[in-house]
Short mmCIF file of C-alpha atoms in Angstrom, two decimals:
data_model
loop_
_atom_site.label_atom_id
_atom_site.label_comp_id
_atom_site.label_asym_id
_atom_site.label_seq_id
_atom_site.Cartn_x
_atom_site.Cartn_y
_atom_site.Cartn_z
CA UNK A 451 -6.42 -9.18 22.80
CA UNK A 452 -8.69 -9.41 19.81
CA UNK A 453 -7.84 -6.39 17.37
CA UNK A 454 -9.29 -4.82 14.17
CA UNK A 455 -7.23 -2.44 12.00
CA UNK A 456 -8.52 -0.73 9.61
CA UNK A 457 -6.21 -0.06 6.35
CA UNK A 458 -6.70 1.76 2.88
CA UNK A 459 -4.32 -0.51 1.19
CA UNK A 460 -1.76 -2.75 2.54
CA UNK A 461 1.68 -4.56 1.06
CA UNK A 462 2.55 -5.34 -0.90
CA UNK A 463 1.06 -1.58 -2.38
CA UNK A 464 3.50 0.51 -1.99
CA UNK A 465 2.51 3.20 -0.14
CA UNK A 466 3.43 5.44 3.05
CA UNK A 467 -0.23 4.78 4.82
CA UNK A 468 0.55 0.66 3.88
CA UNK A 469 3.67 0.06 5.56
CA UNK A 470 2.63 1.59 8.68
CA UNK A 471 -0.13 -0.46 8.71
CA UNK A 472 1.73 -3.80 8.35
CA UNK A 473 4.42 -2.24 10.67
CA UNK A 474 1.20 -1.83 12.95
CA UNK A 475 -0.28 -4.70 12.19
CA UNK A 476 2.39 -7.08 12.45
CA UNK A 477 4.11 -5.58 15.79
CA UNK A 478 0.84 -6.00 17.54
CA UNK A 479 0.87 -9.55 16.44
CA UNK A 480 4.15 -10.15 17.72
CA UNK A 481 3.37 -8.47 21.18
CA UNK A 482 0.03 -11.34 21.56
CA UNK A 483 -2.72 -9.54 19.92
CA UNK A 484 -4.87 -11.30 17.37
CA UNK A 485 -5.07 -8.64 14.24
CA UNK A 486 -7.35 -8.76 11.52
CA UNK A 487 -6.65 -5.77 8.89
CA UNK A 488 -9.21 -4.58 6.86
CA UNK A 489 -8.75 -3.27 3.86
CA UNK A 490 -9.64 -1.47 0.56
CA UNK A 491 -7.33 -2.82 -1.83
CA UNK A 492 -7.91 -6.67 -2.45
CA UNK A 493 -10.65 -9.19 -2.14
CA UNK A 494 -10.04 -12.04 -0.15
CA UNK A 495 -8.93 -13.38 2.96
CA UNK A 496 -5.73 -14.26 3.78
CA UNK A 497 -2.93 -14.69 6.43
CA UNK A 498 0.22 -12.71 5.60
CA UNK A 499 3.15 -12.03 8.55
CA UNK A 500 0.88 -13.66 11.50
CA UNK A 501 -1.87 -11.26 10.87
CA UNK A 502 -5.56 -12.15 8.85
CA UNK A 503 -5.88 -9.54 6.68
CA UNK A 504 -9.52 -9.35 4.84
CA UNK A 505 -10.24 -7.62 1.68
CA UNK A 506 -12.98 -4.94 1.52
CA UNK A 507 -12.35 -3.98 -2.09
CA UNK A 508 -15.85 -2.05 -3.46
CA UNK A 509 -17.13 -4.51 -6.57
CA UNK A 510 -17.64 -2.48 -9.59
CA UNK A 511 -21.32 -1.33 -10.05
CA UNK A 512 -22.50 -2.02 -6.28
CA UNK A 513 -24.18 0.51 -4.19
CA UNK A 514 -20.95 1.52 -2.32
CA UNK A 515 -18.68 1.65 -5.63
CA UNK A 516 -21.23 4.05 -7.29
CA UNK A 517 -22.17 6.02 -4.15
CA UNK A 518 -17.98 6.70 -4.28
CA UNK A 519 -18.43 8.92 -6.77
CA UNK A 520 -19.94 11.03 -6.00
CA UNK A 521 -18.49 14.27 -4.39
CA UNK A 522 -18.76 14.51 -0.64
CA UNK A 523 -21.44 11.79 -0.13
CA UNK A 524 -19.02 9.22 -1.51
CA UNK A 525 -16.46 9.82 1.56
CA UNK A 526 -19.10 8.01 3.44
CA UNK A 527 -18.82 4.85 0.59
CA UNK A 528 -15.64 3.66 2.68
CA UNK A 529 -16.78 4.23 6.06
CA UNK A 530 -19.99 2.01 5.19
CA UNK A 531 -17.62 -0.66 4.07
CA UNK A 532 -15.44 -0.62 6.78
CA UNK A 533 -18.68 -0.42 9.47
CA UNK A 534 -20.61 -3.65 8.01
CA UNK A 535 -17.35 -5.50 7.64
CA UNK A 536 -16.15 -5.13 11.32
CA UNK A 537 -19.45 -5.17 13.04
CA UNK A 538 -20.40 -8.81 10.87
CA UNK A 539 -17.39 -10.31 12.35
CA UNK A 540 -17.57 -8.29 15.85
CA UNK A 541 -20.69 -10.59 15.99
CA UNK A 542 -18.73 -13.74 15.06
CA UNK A 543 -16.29 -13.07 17.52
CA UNK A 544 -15.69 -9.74 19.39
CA UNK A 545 -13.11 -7.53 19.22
CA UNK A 546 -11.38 -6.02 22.03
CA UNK A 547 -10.78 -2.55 20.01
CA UNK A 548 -10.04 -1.04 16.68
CA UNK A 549 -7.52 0.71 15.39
CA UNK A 550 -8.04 3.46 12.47
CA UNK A 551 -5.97 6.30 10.51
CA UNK A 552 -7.29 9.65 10.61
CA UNK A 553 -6.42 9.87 6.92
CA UNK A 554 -10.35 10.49 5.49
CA UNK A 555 -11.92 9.11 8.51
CA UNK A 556 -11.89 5.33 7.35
CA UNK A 557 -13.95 4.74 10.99
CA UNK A 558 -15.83 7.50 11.19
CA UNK A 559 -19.08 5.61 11.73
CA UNK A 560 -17.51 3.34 14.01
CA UNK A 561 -16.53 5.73 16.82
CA UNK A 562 -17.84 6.28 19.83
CA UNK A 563 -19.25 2.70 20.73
CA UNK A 564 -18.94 1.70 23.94
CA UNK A 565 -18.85 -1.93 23.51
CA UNK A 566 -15.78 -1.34 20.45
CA UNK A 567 -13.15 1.41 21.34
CA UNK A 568 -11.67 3.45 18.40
CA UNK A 569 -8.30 4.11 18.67
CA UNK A 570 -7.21 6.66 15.75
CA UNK A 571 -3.70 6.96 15.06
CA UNK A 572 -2.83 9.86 13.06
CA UNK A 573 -1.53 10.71 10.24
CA UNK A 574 -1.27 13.93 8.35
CA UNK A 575 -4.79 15.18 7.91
CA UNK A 576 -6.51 15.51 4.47
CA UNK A 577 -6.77 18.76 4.13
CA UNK A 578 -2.88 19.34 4.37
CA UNK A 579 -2.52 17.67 1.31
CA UNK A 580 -5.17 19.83 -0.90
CA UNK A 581 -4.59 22.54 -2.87
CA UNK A 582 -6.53 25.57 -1.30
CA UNK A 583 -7.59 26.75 -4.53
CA UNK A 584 -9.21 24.25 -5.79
CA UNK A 585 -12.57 24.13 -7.23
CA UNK A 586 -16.25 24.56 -5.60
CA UNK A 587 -16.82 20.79 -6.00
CA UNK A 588 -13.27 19.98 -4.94
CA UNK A 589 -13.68 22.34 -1.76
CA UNK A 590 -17.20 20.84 -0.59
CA UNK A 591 -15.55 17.75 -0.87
CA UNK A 592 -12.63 18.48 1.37
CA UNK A 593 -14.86 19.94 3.70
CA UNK A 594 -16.76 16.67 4.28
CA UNK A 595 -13.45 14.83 4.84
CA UNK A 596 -12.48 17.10 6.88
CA UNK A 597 -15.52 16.82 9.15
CA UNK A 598 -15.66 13.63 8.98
CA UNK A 599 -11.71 13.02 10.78
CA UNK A 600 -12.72 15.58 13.19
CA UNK A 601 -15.76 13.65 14.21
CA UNK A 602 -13.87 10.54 13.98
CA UNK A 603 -10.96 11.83 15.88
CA UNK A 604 -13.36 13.49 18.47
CA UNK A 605 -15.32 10.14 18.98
CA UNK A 606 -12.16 7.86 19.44
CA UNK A 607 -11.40 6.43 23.04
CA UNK A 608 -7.95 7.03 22.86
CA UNK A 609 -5.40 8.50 20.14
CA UNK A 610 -1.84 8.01 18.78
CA UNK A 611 0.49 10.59 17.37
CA UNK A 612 4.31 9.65 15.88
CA UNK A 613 5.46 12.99 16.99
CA UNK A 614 4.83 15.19 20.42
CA UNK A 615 4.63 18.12 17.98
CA UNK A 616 2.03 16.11 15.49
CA UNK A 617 0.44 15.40 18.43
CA UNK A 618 -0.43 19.72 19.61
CA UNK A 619 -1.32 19.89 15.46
CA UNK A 620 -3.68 17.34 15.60
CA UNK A 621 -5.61 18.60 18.67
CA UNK A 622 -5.64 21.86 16.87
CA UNK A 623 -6.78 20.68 13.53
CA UNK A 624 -9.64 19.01 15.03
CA UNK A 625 -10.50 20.86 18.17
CA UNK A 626 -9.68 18.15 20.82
CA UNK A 627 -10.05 18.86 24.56
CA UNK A 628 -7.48 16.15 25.96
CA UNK A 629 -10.00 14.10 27.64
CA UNK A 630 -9.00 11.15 25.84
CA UNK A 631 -6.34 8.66 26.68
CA UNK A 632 -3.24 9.82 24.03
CA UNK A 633 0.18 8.41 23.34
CA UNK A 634 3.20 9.12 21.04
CA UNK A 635 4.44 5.81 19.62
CA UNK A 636 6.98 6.09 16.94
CA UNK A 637 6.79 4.12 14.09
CA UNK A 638 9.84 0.82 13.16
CA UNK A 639 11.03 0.22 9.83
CA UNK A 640 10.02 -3.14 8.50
CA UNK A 641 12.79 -6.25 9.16
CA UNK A 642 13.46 -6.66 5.43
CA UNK A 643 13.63 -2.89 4.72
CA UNK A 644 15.90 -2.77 8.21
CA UNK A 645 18.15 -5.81 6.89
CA UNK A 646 18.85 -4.87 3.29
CA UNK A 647 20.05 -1.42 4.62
CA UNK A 648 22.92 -2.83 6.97
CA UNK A 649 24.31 -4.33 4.18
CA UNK A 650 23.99 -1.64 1.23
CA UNK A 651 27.50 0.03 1.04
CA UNK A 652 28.02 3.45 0.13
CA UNK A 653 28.51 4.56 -3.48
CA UNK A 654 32.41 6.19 -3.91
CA UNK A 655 31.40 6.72 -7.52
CA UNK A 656 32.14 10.88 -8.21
CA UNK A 657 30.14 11.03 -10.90
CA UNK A 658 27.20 11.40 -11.05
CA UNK A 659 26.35 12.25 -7.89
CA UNK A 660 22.89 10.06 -7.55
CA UNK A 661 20.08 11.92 -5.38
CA UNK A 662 16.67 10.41 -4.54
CA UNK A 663 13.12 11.76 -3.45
CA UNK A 664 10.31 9.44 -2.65
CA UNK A 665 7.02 10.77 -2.06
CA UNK A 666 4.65 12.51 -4.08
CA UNK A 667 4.72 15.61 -6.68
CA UNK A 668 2.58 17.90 -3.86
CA UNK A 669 3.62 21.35 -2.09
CA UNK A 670 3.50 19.25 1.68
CA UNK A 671 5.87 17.35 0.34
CA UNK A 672 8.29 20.26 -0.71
CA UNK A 673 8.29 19.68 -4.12
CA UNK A 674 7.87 23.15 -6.11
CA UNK A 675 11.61 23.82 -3.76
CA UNK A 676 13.05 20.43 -5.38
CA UNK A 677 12.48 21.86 -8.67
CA UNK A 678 13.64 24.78 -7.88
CA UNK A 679 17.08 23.95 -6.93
CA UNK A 680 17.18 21.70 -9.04
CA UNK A 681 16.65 24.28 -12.16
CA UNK A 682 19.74 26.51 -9.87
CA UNK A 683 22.10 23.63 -9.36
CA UNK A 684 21.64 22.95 -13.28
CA UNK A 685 22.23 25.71 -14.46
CA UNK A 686 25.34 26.21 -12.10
CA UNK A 687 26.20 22.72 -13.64
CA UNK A 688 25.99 23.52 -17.38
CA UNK A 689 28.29 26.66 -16.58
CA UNK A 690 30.62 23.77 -15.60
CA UNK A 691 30.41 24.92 -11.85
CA UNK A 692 29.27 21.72 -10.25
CA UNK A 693 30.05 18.05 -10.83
CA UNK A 694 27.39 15.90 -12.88
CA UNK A 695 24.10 14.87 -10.89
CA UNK A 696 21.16 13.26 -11.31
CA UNK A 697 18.09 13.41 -9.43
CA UNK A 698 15.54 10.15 -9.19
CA UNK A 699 12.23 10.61 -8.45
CA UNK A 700 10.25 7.31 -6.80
CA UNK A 701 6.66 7.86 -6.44
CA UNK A 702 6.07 10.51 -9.10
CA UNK A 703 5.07 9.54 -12.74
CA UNK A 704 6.40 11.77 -15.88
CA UNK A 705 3.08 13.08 -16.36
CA UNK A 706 3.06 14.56 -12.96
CA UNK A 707 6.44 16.71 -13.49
CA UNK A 708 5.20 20.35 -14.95
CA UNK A 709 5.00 21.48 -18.28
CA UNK A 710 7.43 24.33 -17.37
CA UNK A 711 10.15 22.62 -16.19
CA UNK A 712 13.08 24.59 -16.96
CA UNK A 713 15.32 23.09 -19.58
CA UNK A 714 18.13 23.36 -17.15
CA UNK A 715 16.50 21.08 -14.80
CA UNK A 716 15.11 18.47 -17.54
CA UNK A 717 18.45 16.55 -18.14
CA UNK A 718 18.77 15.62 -13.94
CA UNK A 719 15.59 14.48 -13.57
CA UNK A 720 14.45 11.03 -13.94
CA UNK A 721 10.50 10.29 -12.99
CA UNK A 722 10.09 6.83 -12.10
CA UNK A 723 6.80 6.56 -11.23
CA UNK A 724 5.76 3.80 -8.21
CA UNK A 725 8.17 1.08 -7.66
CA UNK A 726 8.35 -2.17 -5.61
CA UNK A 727 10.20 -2.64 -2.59
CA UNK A 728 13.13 -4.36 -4.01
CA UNK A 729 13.56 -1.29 -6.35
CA UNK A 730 13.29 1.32 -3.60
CA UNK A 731 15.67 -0.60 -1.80
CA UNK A 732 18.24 -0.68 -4.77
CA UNK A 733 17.34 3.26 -5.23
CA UNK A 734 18.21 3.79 -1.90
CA UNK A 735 21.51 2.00 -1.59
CA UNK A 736 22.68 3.28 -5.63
CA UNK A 737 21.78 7.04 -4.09
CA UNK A 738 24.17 9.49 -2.46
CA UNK A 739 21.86 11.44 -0.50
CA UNK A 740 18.32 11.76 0.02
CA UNK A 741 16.15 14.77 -0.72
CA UNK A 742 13.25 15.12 1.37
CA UNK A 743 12.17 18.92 1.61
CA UNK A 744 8.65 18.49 3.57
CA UNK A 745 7.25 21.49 4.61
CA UNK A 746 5.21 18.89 7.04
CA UNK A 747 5.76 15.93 7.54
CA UNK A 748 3.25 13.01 10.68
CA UNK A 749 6.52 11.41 11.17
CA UNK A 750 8.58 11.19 8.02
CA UNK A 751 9.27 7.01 7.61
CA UNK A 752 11.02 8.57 4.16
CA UNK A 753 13.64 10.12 7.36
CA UNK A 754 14.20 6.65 8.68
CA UNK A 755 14.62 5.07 5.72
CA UNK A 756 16.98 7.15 4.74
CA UNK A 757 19.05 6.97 8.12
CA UNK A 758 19.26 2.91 8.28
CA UNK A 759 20.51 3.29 4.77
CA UNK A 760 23.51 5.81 5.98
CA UNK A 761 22.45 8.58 3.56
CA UNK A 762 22.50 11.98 4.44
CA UNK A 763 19.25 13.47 4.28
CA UNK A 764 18.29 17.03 3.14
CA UNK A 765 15.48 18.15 4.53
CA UNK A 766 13.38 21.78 5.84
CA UNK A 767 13.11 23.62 8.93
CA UNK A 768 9.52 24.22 8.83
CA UNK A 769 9.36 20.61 9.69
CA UNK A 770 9.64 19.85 12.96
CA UNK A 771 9.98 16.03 12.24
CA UNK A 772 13.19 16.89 9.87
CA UNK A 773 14.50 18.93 12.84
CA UNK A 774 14.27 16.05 15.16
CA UNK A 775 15.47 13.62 13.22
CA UNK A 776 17.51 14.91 10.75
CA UNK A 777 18.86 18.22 12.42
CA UNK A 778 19.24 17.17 16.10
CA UNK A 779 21.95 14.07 15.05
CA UNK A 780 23.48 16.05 12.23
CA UNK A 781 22.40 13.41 9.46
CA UNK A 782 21.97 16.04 7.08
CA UNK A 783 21.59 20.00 6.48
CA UNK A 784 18.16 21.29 6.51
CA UNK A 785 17.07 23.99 4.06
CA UNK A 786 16.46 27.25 5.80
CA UNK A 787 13.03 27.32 3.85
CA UNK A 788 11.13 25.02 1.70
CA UNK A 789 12.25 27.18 -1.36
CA UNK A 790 14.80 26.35 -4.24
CA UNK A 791 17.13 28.82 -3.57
CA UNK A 792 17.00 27.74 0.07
CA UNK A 793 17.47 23.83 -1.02
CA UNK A 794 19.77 24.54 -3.46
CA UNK A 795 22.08 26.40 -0.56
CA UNK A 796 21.65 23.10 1.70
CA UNK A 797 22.46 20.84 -1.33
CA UNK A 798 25.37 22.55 -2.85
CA UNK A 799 28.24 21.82 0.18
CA UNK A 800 26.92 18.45 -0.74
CA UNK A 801 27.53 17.71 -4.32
CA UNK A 802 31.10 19.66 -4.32
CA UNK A 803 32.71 17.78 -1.19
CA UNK A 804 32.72 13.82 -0.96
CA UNK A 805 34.17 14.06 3.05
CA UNK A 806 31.06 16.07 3.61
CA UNK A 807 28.89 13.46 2.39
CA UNK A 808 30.56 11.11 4.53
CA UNK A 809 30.68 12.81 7.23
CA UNK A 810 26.85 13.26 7.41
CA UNK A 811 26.63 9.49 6.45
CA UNK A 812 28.28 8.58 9.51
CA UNK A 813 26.00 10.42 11.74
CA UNK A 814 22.69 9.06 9.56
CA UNK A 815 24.02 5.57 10.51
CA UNK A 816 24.53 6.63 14.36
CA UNK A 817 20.68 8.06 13.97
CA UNK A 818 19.34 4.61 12.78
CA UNK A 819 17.29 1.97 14.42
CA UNK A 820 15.77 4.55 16.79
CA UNK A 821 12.30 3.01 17.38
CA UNK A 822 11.29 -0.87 16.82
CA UNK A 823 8.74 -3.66 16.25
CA UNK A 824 9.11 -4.39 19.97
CA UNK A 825 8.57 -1.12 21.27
CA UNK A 826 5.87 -0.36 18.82
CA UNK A 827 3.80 -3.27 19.76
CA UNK A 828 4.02 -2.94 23.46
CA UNK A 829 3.44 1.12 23.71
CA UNK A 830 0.36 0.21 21.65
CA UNK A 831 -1.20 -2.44 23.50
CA UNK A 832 -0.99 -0.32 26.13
CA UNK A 833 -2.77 2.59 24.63
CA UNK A 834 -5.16 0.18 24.34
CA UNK A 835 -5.85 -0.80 27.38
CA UNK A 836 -6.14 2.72 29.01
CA UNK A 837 -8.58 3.24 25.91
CA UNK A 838 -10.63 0.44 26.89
CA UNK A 839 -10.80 1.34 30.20
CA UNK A 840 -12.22 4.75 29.28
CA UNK A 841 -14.68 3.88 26.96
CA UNK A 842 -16.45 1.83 29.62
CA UNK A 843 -15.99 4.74 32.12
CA UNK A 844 -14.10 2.77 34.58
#
């Protein structure tokens, strides 16, 4: 089967949206399909892990570059790319079906052909990662991305969710009837992520106990509660209360970390900013647990990660992705509330008691290696048939 997958930036950038898509990509690839990603972030073409992945990057100063900045209109710079891109080499050689995000509607002018099924896999929508309050400009423009995944969503011949539960938010979010072929396909860690994680030990260092969060500096991601407790635990430190900690931060810069940040907190917290794989790896493995306090979380890849590496994960309730796969094993206690005195509650019994930690380590490790390249692949070709099938109204 002839595929095209449709990608907003792809490895090495490291992003959450670009190693799904290689994880995508390259299971498909594995299973028989021939993939060609398209994507945003390079120009070029290129074969990289059995897949041809083709750059789409806008050149500075062309129509589509300028058109992308402008507010609202410019969401539909992308979907122009991504349209003449596939359809040219749809001519050249036709594709079976193509595969999209819901993440700003990257195929939103591609949906609903007959002779090329859509298949939108989604991700957490756009507007779950706005702030609410923004301005009039900001808020017109959210509304067009947000019509613009619901039309895409609406249009596709069959759909993908990581979770059951993401699944019911989706078809809420964008008003779907269930007449399209669906499936919930988890999502595998990638082989070298996978490997270097069987063999990273487990710090017995005391002190300082090493925390990490990866992810951004946004309220989805729970992180007004991890400054929070982190501003309770350190003052409860400096009163000589708790044992030294320090917090790492992959995936937020400095200048992202507010201007009020308590002078309590300051000292524990190190921004670093993006990093490679190779350093998120060594983060991982140098870290005693993982902070991940998502108020809402697609799927939560920062969950698996965290698992293969054995380190127990603190996470929220009011995700129903932590409470799956974080709360039903054990790997870690999950914060009544995305707040920082709820976080700080979960994280304390953590930082005082090393046969906790290793306790919930064991159970992370037991929790690993629940989904893989191999089932990935196959559930997904198969989605794609039953998609195919429907567009053409057998």
């Amino acid at each position: 089967m002839r595929t095209a997958f449709l990608a907003w930036d792809y490895p090495p950038s490291p992003s959450g949206l670009s190693t799904a898509a290689r994880e995508i990509a390259e299971s498909l690839a594995q299973a028989g399909a021939e993939v060609t990603v398209f994507t945003l972030d390079r120009t070029g073409h290129e074969r990289i892990g059995g897949v041809t992945v083709s750059g789409l990057a806008l050149a500075p100063g062309s129509s589509l570059a300028r058109l992308r900045l402008w507010g609202s209109a410019g969401h539909l710079a992308a979907p122009l790319a991504f349209r003449r891109a596939v359809l040219e080499a749809h001519r050249r050689g036709p594709f079976a079906v193509i595969e999209a995000t819901n993440w700003y509607a990257p195929a939103a002018l591609l949906a609903g052909r007959r002779d090329l099924p859509l298949v939108t896999r989604s991700s957490t929508p756009a507007a779950f990662t706005r702030d609410p309050a923004g301005s009039l400009r900001n808020r017109l423009d959210g509304w067009t991305a947000d019509r613009l995944e619901r039309r895409q969503a609406q249009a596709s011949a069959g759909l993908i969710a990581n979770t059951a539960t993401h699944a019911g938010v989706i078809a809420h979010c964008y008003g779907l009837t269930g007449r399209q072929p669906e499936a919930v396909i988890g999502l595998s860690l990638p082989p070298e992520v996978a490997e270097a994680a069987r063999g990273a030990p487990y710090p017995e260092a005391a002190e300082p106990i090493r925390l990490l969060f990866v992810g951004r500096a946004e309220a989805r991601k729970g992180f007004d509660a991890l400054l929070g407790a982190v501003a309770i635990l350190g003052a409860e430190w400096a009163r000589g209360a708790l044992p030294a900690f320090r917090l790492d931060l992959v995936g937020v810069p400095p200048d992202d970390l507010p201007a009020d940040l308590p002078d309590v907190a300051r000292p524990h917290i190190r921004a670093r900013g993006r990093i490679d794989g190779r350093a998120l790896s060594a983060a991982y493995a140098e870290s005693h647990a993982v902070l991940a306090p998502s108020r809402y979380e697609s799927f939560g890849l920062v969950y698996q990660e965290a698992l293969a590496y054995g380190r127990p994960v603190v996470a929220c309730a009011e995700d129903a992705s932590a409470r799956a796969f974080v709360g039903v094993p054990g790997a870690g206690p999950l914060a009544a509330a995305a707040t920082g005195p709820a976080l700080a509650n979960a994280l304390r019994p953590l930082l005082t008691d090393p046969d906790l930690r290793r306790a919930y380590r064991a159970r992370a490790l037991a929790a690993a290696g629940r989904f893989s390249r191999a089932s990935l692949g196959r559930e997904t070709l198969a989605l794609y048939e039953r998609a195919i099938t429907a567009a053409r109204g057998d």
